[in-house]
Amino acid sequence: MKKLIAALLAAMVALCGMALADYRPATASPTPAPFGRVHGVVSDATDPSVKLAGVQVSSQGQSATTDAQGNYTLQLMPGSHTLTFEKDGYIRTTADVRITQGGDAQRDCSMSRELSSNEFRVVLTWGSAPSDLDSHLRGASARGREYHVSYKDIKPADANNEAQLDVDDTTSYGPETTTFTVTNNSTYVYYVHDFTNRQNSRATGLQNSSAKVEVYSGNEQIAVYTVPSGTGRYWEVFRIENTSVRTINRIVDSEPSR
């Protein structure tokens, strides 16, 4: 009997050992990272082929420096953030971004060199569609000659070297950059034309374009406009009257005049 009991116990031990050897604990799903990522390229607003190295990009205590090709990457907690871009000789620039957990957002930046107190620079950017938005500026030179800056005439003779279209983009995103000098007692109007949908008087391309206009003067960014809702082919953004900027920010279907 003792031999039988011993044999049964040995068999039970062997079976338990086999069960333990075959046991594998369940693998837990990896916990998503508590942050997201924003990355982009920083370039010169008047020549996008020039990528800016050494730009300090920061938001809420996190910072990065662009490499030789103008690239940067930041890891941020989910939520809405304002990115700040700084580099000697350039105007401090900001851009908003929305970060999701584990997400990947892109925010490129076009930075303007510092200007004189009576110089203005306007930078237009937008999304993938419409493919072609055009910057327009109507103004008058110091000698009183009216001019119209656009892709049709990037540096009008009547502007007397006081206004020009630095960059024209026809394949989405931008930037389109306009630089001009203002004089007292003159009026200027800046607007954007939806060239892609130029034949459609009820076009909604502008309101869906994610277009943004940044305005610089002297050594600061003085205004940022995002495209409003509305149907039409023209976005009248702002006017300058006696050197003061007046916000318009409306979509219309007739071309604005000075």
mmCIF file of C-alpha atoms in Angstrom:
data_model
loop_
_atom_site.group_PDB
_atom_site.id
_atom_site.type_symbol
_atom_site.label_atom_id
_atom_site.label_comp_id
_atom_site.label_asym_id
_atom_site.label_seq_id
_atom_site.Cartn_x
_atom_site.Cartn_y
_atom_site.Cartn_z
ATOM 1 C CA MET A 1 0.000 0.000 0.000
ATOM 2 C CA LYS A 2 2.800 2.423 0.897
ATOM 3 C CA LYS A 3 4.387 1.804 -2.493
ATOM 4 C CA LEU A 4 1.076 2.545 -4.241
ATOM 5 C CA ILE A 5 0.594 5.819 -2.362
ATOM 6 C CA ALA A 6 4.162 6.890 -3.170
ATOM 7 C CA ALA A 7 3.631 6.141 -6.851
ATOM 8 C CA LEU A 8 0.398 8.178 -6.902
ATOM 9 C CA LEU A 9 2.114 11.133 -5.227
ATOM 10 C CA ALA A 10 4.984 11.011 -7.740
ATOM 11 C CA ALA A 11 2.525 10.983 -10.620
ATOM 12 C CA MET A 12 0.666 14.022 -9.205
ATOM 13 C CA VAL A 13 3.915 15.956 -8.786
ATOM 14 C CA ALA A 14 4.898 15.174 -12.376
ATOM 15 C CA LEU A 15 1.519 16.357 -13.694
ATOM 16 C CA CYS A 16 1.722 19.615 -11.713
ATOM 17 C CA GLY A 17 5.194 20.248 -13.080
ATOM 18 C CA MET A 18 3.987 19.819 -16.641
ATOM 19 C CA ALA A 19 1.097 22.226 -16.028
ATOM 20 C CA LEU A 20 3.454 24.849 -14.591
ATOM 21 C CA ALA A 21 5.857 24.462 -17.508
ATOM 22 C CA ASP A 22 3.047 25.049 -19.992
ATOM 23 C CA TYR A 23 1.752 28.148 -18.183
ATOM 24 C CA ARG A 24 2.398 31.491 -19.865
ATOM 25 C CA PRO A 25 1.245 34.728 -18.214
ATOM 26 C CA ALA A 26 -0.974 36.973 -20.382
ATOM 27 C CA THR A 27 0.923 39.808 -22.074
ATOM 28 C CA ALA A 28 -0.515 43.216 -21.160
ATOM 29 C CA SER A 29 -1.223 45.714 -23.952
ATOM 30 C CA PRO A 30 1.357 48.508 -23.967
ATOM 31 C CA THR A 31 0.153 51.702 -22.319
ATOM 32 C CA PRO A 32 -0.056 54.552 -24.865
ATOM 33 C CA ALA A 33 2.542 57.266 -24.386
ATOM 34 C CA PRO A 34 1.042 60.183 -22.418
ATOM 35 C CA PHE A 35 2.279 62.719 -24.952
ATOM 36 C CA GLY A 36 2.128 63.511 -28.669
ATOM 37 C CA ARG A 37 4.614 64.913 -31.148
ATOM 38 C CA VAL A 38 4.817 68.077 -33.230
ATOM 39 C CA HIS A 39 7.442 68.533 -35.908
ATOM 40 C CA GLY A 40 8.109 70.803 -38.866
ATOM 41 C CA VAL A 41 10.522 72.826 -40.973
ATOM 42 C CA VAL A 42 11.403 76.497 -40.409
ATOM 43 C CA SER A 43 12.292 78.602 -43.451
ATOM 44 C CA ASP A 44 12.810 82.224 -44.483
ATOM 45 C CA ALA A 45 9.537 83.959 -45.405
ATOM 46 C CA THR A 46 11.000 85.728 -48.432
ATOM 47 C CA ASP A 47 12.876 82.667 -49.740
ATOM 48 C CA PRO A 48 11.420 79.309 -48.636
ATOM 49 C CA SER A 49 14.420 77.466 -50.078
ATOM 50 C CA VAL A 50 16.470 78.920 -47.206
ATOM 51 C CA LYS A 51 15.995 76.616 -44.208
ATOM 52 C CA LEU A 52 16.809 78.196 -40.863
ATOM 53 C CA ALA A 53 19.173 76.420 -38.475
ATOM 54 C CA GLY A 54 19.460 77.400 -34.824
ATOM 55 C CA VAL A 55 15.836 78.474 -34.346
ATOM 56 C CA GLN A 56 14.645 78.002 -30.762
ATOM 57 C CA VAL A 57 11.213 76.348 -30.764
ATOM 58 C CA SER A 58 9.427 76.196 -27.408
ATOM 59 C CA SER A 59 6.083 75.576 -25.730
ATOM 60 C CA GLN A 60 5.148 75.188 -22.056
ATOM 61 C CA GLY A 61 8.659 74.504 -20.814
ATOM 62 C CA GLN A 62 9.641 72.170 -23.658
ATOM 63 C CA SER A 63 12.144 73.344 -26.287
ATOM 64 C CA ALA A 64 14.109 72.222 -29.314
ATOM 65 C CA THR A 65 16.568 73.760 -31.777
ATOM 66 C CA THR A 66 16.265 73.383 -35.539
ATOM 67 C CA ASP A 67 19.016 71.447 -37.301
ATOM 68 C CA ALA A 68 20.934 72.493 -40.437
ATOM 69 C CA GLN A 69 17.882 71.659 -42.605
ATOM 70 C CA GLY A 70 15.511 73.663 -40.412
ATOM 71 C CA ASN A 71 13.864 70.588 -38.850
ATOM 72 C CA TYR A 72 12.574 70.446 -35.278
ATOM 73 C CA THR A 73 10.626 67.988 -33.114
ATOM 74 C CA LEU A 74 8.874 68.564 -29.780
ATOM 75 C CA GLN A 75 7.038 66.135 -27.496
ATOM 76 C CA LEU A 76 4.080 67.747 -25.728
ATOM 77 C CA MET A 77 1.194 66.657 -23.542
ATOM 78 C CA PRO A 78 -2.218 66.404 -25.258
ATOM 79 C CA GLY A 79 -4.101 69.678 -25.630
ATOM 80 C CA SER A 80 -3.842 73.060 -27.330
ATOM 81 C CA HIS A 81 -0.402 74.666 -27.429
ATOM 82 C CA THR A 82 1.218 77.810 -28.776
ATOM 83 C CA LEU A 83 4.640 77.276 -30.330
ATOM 84 C CA THR A 84 7.169 80.111 -30.213
ATOM 85 C CA PHE A 85 9.943 80.437 -32.817
ATOM 86 C CA GLU A 86 12.940 82.695 -32.068
ATOM 87 C CA LYS A 87 16.190 83.451 -33.895
ATOM 88 C CA ASP A 88 18.512 86.469 -33.876
ATOM 89 C CA GLY A 89 17.769 88.843 -36.762
ATOM 90 C CA TYR A 90 14.276 87.402 -37.237
ATOM 91 C CA ILE A 91 10.935 88.429 -35.779
ATOM 92 C CA ARG A 92 9.594 86.239 -32.972
ATOM 93 C CA THR A 93 6.773 84.142 -34.420
ATOM 94 C CA THR A 94 4.019 82.022 -32.886
ATOM 95 C CA ALA A 95 1.807 79.207 -34.165
ATOM 96 C CA ASP A 96 -1.018 77.234 -32.550
ATOM 97 C CA VAL A 97 -1.142 73.437 -32.597
ATOM 98 C CA ARG A 98 -3.471 70.760 -31.226
ATOM 99 C CA ILE A 99 -1.753 67.671 -29.777
ATOM 100 C CA THR A 100 -3.475 64.319 -29.276
ATOM 101 C CA GLN A 101 -2.192 61.390 -27.164
ATOM 102 C CA GLY A 102 0.264 59.433 -29.280
ATOM 103 C CA GLY A 103 -0.499 61.731 -32.236
ATOM 104 C CA ASP A 104 1.812 63.373 -34.727
ATOM 105 C CA ALA A 105 1.160 66.977 -35.842
ATOM 106 C CA GLN A 106 3.096 69.063 -38.353
ATOM 107 C CA ARG A 107 3.601 72.819 -38.079
ATOM 108 C CA ASP A 108 5.993 74.396 -40.544
ATOM 109 C CA CYS A 109 6.971 78.013 -39.964
ATOM 110 C CA SER A 110 8.050 80.872 -42.219
ATOM 111 C CA MET A 111 10.008 83.506 -40.299
ATOM 112 C CA SER A 112 10.421 87.139 -41.320
ATOM 113 C CA ARG A 113 13.630 89.074 -40.984
ATOM 114 C CA GLU A 114 13.390 92.232 -38.897
ATOM 115 C CA LEU A 115 11.978 95.281 -40.708
ATOM 116 C CA SER A 116 12.084 99.040 -40.351
ATOM 117 C CA SER A 117 9.252 100.752 -38.472
ATOM 118 C CA ASN A 118 7.374 101.739 -41.654
ATOM 119 C CA GLU A 119 7.813 98.395 -43.400
ATOM 120 C CA PHE A 120 5.205 95.643 -43.382
ATOM 121 C CA ARG A 121 5.482 91.996 -44.380
ATOM 122 C CA VAL A 122 2.450 89.745 -44.931
ATOM 123 C CA VAL A 123 2.794 85.949 -45.036
ATOM 124 C CA LEU A 124 -0.079 83.812 -46.343
ATOM 125 C CA THR A 125 -0.199 80.042 -45.710
ATOM 126 C CA TRP A 126 -2.996 77.504 -46.195
ATOM 127 C CA GLY A 127 -3.786 73.782 -46.512
ATOM 128 C CA SER A 128 -3.794 71.336 -49.395
ATOM 129 C CA ALA A 129 -6.900 72.769 -51.064
ATOM 130 C CA PRO A 130 -7.527 74.980 -52.932
ATOM 131 C CA SER A 131 -4.156 74.518 -54.576
ATOM 132 C CA ASP A 132 -3.763 78.175 -55.582
ATOM 133 C CA LEU A 133 -4.552 81.147 -53.347
ATOM 134 C CA ASP A 134 -3.149 84.519 -54.427
ATOM 135 C CA SER A 135 -2.011 87.493 -52.361
ATOM 136 C CA HIS A 136 -3.055 90.980 -53.512
ATOM 137 C CA LEU A 137 -2.010 94.381 -52.212
ATOM 138 C CA ARG A 138 -3.354 97.720 -53.436
ATOM 139 C CA GLY A 139 -1.616 100.854 -52.246
ATOM 140 C CA ALA A 140 0.148 104.056 -53.197
ATOM 141 C CA SER A 141 3.810 105.005 -53.270
ATOM 142 C CA ALA A 142 5.344 107.981 -51.473
ATOM 143 C CA ARG A 143 5.035 109.970 -54.712
ATOM 144 C CA GLY A 144 1.297 109.239 -54.849
ATOM 145 C CA ARG A 145 1.229 106.651 -57.644
ATOM 146 C CA GLU A 146 -1.316 103.861 -57.110
ATOM 147 C CA TYR A 147 -0.145 100.277 -57.569
ATOM 148 C CA HIS A 148 -1.448 96.707 -57.389
ATOM 149 C CA VAL A 149 0.939 93.936 -56.303
ATOM 150 C CA SER A 150 0.000 90.386 -57.326
ATOM 151 C CA TYR A 151 1.320 87.443 -59.353
ATOM 152 C CA LYS A 152 0.517 89.508 -62.459
ATOM 153 C CA ASP A 153 2.907 92.278 -61.415
ATOM 154 C CA ILE A 154 5.193 91.214 -58.593
ATOM 155 C CA LYS A 155 7.080 94.517 -58.447
ATOM 156 C CA PRO A 156 5.026 97.302 -60.066
ATOM 157 C CA ALA A 157 6.947 100.232 -61.490
ATOM 158 C CA ASP A 158 4.439 102.622 -59.887
ATOM 159 C CA ALA A 159 5.366 101.241 -56.474
ATOM 160 C CA ASN A 160 8.818 102.838 -56.900
ATOM 161 C CA ASN A 161 10.564 99.900 -55.157
ATOM 162 C CA GLU A 162 8.270 100.276 -52.137
ATOM 163 C CA ALA A 163 6.256 97.051 -52.592
ATOM 164 C CA GLN A 164 6.725 93.598 -54.065
ATOM 165 C CA LEU A 165 5.514 90.008 -54.018
ATOM 166 C CA ASP A 166 8.511 88.112 -52.640
ATOM 167 C CA VAL A 167 7.070 84.603 -53.049
ATOM 168 C CA ASP A 168 4.261 83.263 -55.250
ATOM 169 C CA ASP A 169 3.016 79.717 -54.588
ATOM 170 C CA THR A 170 0.611 77.782 -56.851
ATOM 171 C CA THR A 171 0.812 74.260 -55.417
ATOM 172 C CA SER A 172 -0.808 74.487 -51.959
ATOM 173 C CA TYR A 173 0.416 75.432 -48.494
ATOM 174 C CA GLY A 174 2.371 78.614 -49.336
ATOM 175 C CA PRO A 175 3.933 80.743 -48.173
ATOM 176 C CA GLU A 176 3.041 83.723 -50.321
ATOM 177 C CA THR A 177 4.904 86.729 -49.005
ATOM 178 C CA THR A 178 4.390 90.446 -49.702
ATOM 179 C CA THR A 179 6.635 93.227 -48.393
ATOM 180 C CA PHE A 180 5.803 96.939 -48.633
ATOM 181 C CA THR A 181 6.506 100.362 -47.139
ATOM 182 C CA VAL A 182 3.669 102.546 -45.887
ATOM 183 C CA THR A 183 3.474 106.331 -45.966
ATOM 184 C CA ASN A 184 1.316 108.749 -43.995
ATOM 185 C CA ASN A 185 -2.068 109.754 -45.427
ATOM 186 C CA SER A 186 -2.197 106.657 -47.656
ATOM 187 C CA THR A 187 -4.567 103.689 -47.704
ATOM 188 C CA TYR A 188 -3.610 100.071 -48.376
ATOM 189 C CA VAL A 189 -5.778 96.993 -48.692
ATOM 190 C CA TYR A 190 -4.581 93.392 -48.518
ATOM 191 C CA TYR A 191 -6.780 90.530 -49.726
ATOM 192 C CA VAL A 192 -6.588 86.920 -50.891
ATOM 193 C CA HIS A 193 -8.101 85.577 -54.122
ATOM 194 C CA ASP A 194 -9.205 81.954 -54.550
ATOM 195 C CA PHE A 195 -7.661 81.540 -57.991
ATOM 196 C CA THR A 196 -8.472 77.830 -58.142
ATOM 197 C CA ASN A 197 -12.221 78.540 -57.904
ATOM 198 C CA ARG A 198 -12.154 81.853 -59.765
ATOM 199 C CA GLN A 199 -15.116 80.886 -61.980
ATOM 200 C CA ASN A 200 -17.410 79.973 -59.071
ATOM 201 C CA SER A 201 -19.169 82.919 -57.430
ATOM 202 C CA ARG A 202 -20.485 80.643 -54.648
ATOM 203 C CA ALA A 203 -17.154 78.978 -53.924
ATOM 204 C CA THR A 204 -16.498 77.667 -50.420
ATOM 205 C CA GLY A 205 -12.827 76.932 -51.038
ATOM 206 C CA LEU A 206 -11.597 79.853 -48.947
ATOM 207 C CA GLN A 207 -13.533 78.992 -45.796
ATOM 208 C CA ASN A 208 -12.290 75.402 -46.008
ATOM 209 C CA SER A 209 -8.680 76.286 -46.839
ATOM 210 C CA SER A 210 -7.304 76.650 -43.268
ATOM 211 C CA ALA A 211 -5.704 79.849 -44.576
ATOM 212 C CA LYS A 212 -3.768 82.075 -42.199
ATOM 213 C CA VAL A 213 -2.288 85.548 -42.680
ATOM 214 C CA GLU A 214 0.527 86.804 -40.452
ATOM 215 C CA VAL A 215 1.422 90.500 -40.415
ATOM 216 C CA TYR A 216 4.839 91.819 -39.340
ATOM 217 C CA SER A 217 6.213 95.319 -38.894
ATOM 218 C CA GLY A 218 9.405 96.581 -37.309
ATOM 219 C CA ASN A 219 10.611 93.754 -35.086
ATOM 220 C CA GLU A 220 7.288 92.191 -34.115
ATOM 221 C CA GLN A 221 4.378 90.103 -35.320
ATOM 222 C CA ILE A 222 1.493 92.566 -35.085
ATOM 223 C CA ALA A 223 -1.473 90.464 -36.216
ATOM 224 C CA VAL A 224 -2.546 86.925 -37.139
ATOM 225 C CA TYR A 225 -5.765 86.301 -39.086
ATOM 226 C CA THR A 226 -7.496 82.983 -39.760
ATOM 227 C CA VAL A 227 -9.927 82.704 -42.639
ATOM 228 C CA PRO A 228 -13.587 83.194 -41.598
ATOM 229 C CA SER A 229 -16.665 81.356 -42.838
ATOM 230 C CA GLY A 230 -18.454 82.526 -45.963
ATOM 231 C CA THR A 231 -18.936 81.932 -49.669
ATOM 232 C CA GLY A 232 -17.025 83.915 -52.248
ATOM 233 C CA ARG A 233 -13.746 84.208 -54.095
ATOM 234 C CA TYR A 234 -12.077 87.013 -52.097
ATOM 235 C CA TRP A 235 -10.941 87.241 -48.497
ATOM 236 C CA GLU A 236 -10.507 90.907 -47.557
ATOM 237 C CA VAL A 237 -8.144 90.648 -44.612
ATOM 238 C CA PHE A 238 -7.142 94.138 -43.469
ATOM 239 C CA ARG A 239 -6.604 97.780 -44.433
ATOM 240 C CA ILE A 240 -3.925 100.227 -43.388
ATOM 241 C CA GLU A 241 -5.042 103.838 -43.058
ATOM 242 C CA ASN A 242 -2.572 106.510 -41.944
ATOM 243 C CA THR A 243 -0.164 103.712 -40.887
ATOM 244 C CA SER A 244 -2.792 102.091 -38.595
ATOM 245 C CA VAL A 245 -4.001 98.532 -39.287
ATOM 246 C CA ARG A 246 -7.776 98.049 -39.420
ATOM 247 C CA THR A 247 -9.125 94.500 -39.354
ATOM 248 C CA ILE A 248 -11.721 93.543 -42.003
ATOM 249 C CA ASN A 249 -11.525 89.723 -42.100
ATOM 250 C CA ARG A 250 -14.502 88.874 -44.307
ATOM 251 C CA ILE A 251 -15.149 86.767 -47.416
ATOM 252 C CA VAL A 252 -16.800 88.583 -50.316
ATOM 253 C CA ASP A 253 -17.401 87.845 -53.983
ATOM 254 C CA SER A 254 -16.341 91.168 -55.454
ATOM 255 C CA GLU A 255 -12.707 92.224 -55.654
ATOM 256 C CA PRO A 256 -11.881 94.805 -52.957
ATOM 257 C CA SER A 257 -10.728 98.273 -53.995
ATOM 258 C CA ARG A 258 -8.445 100.683 -52.219
#
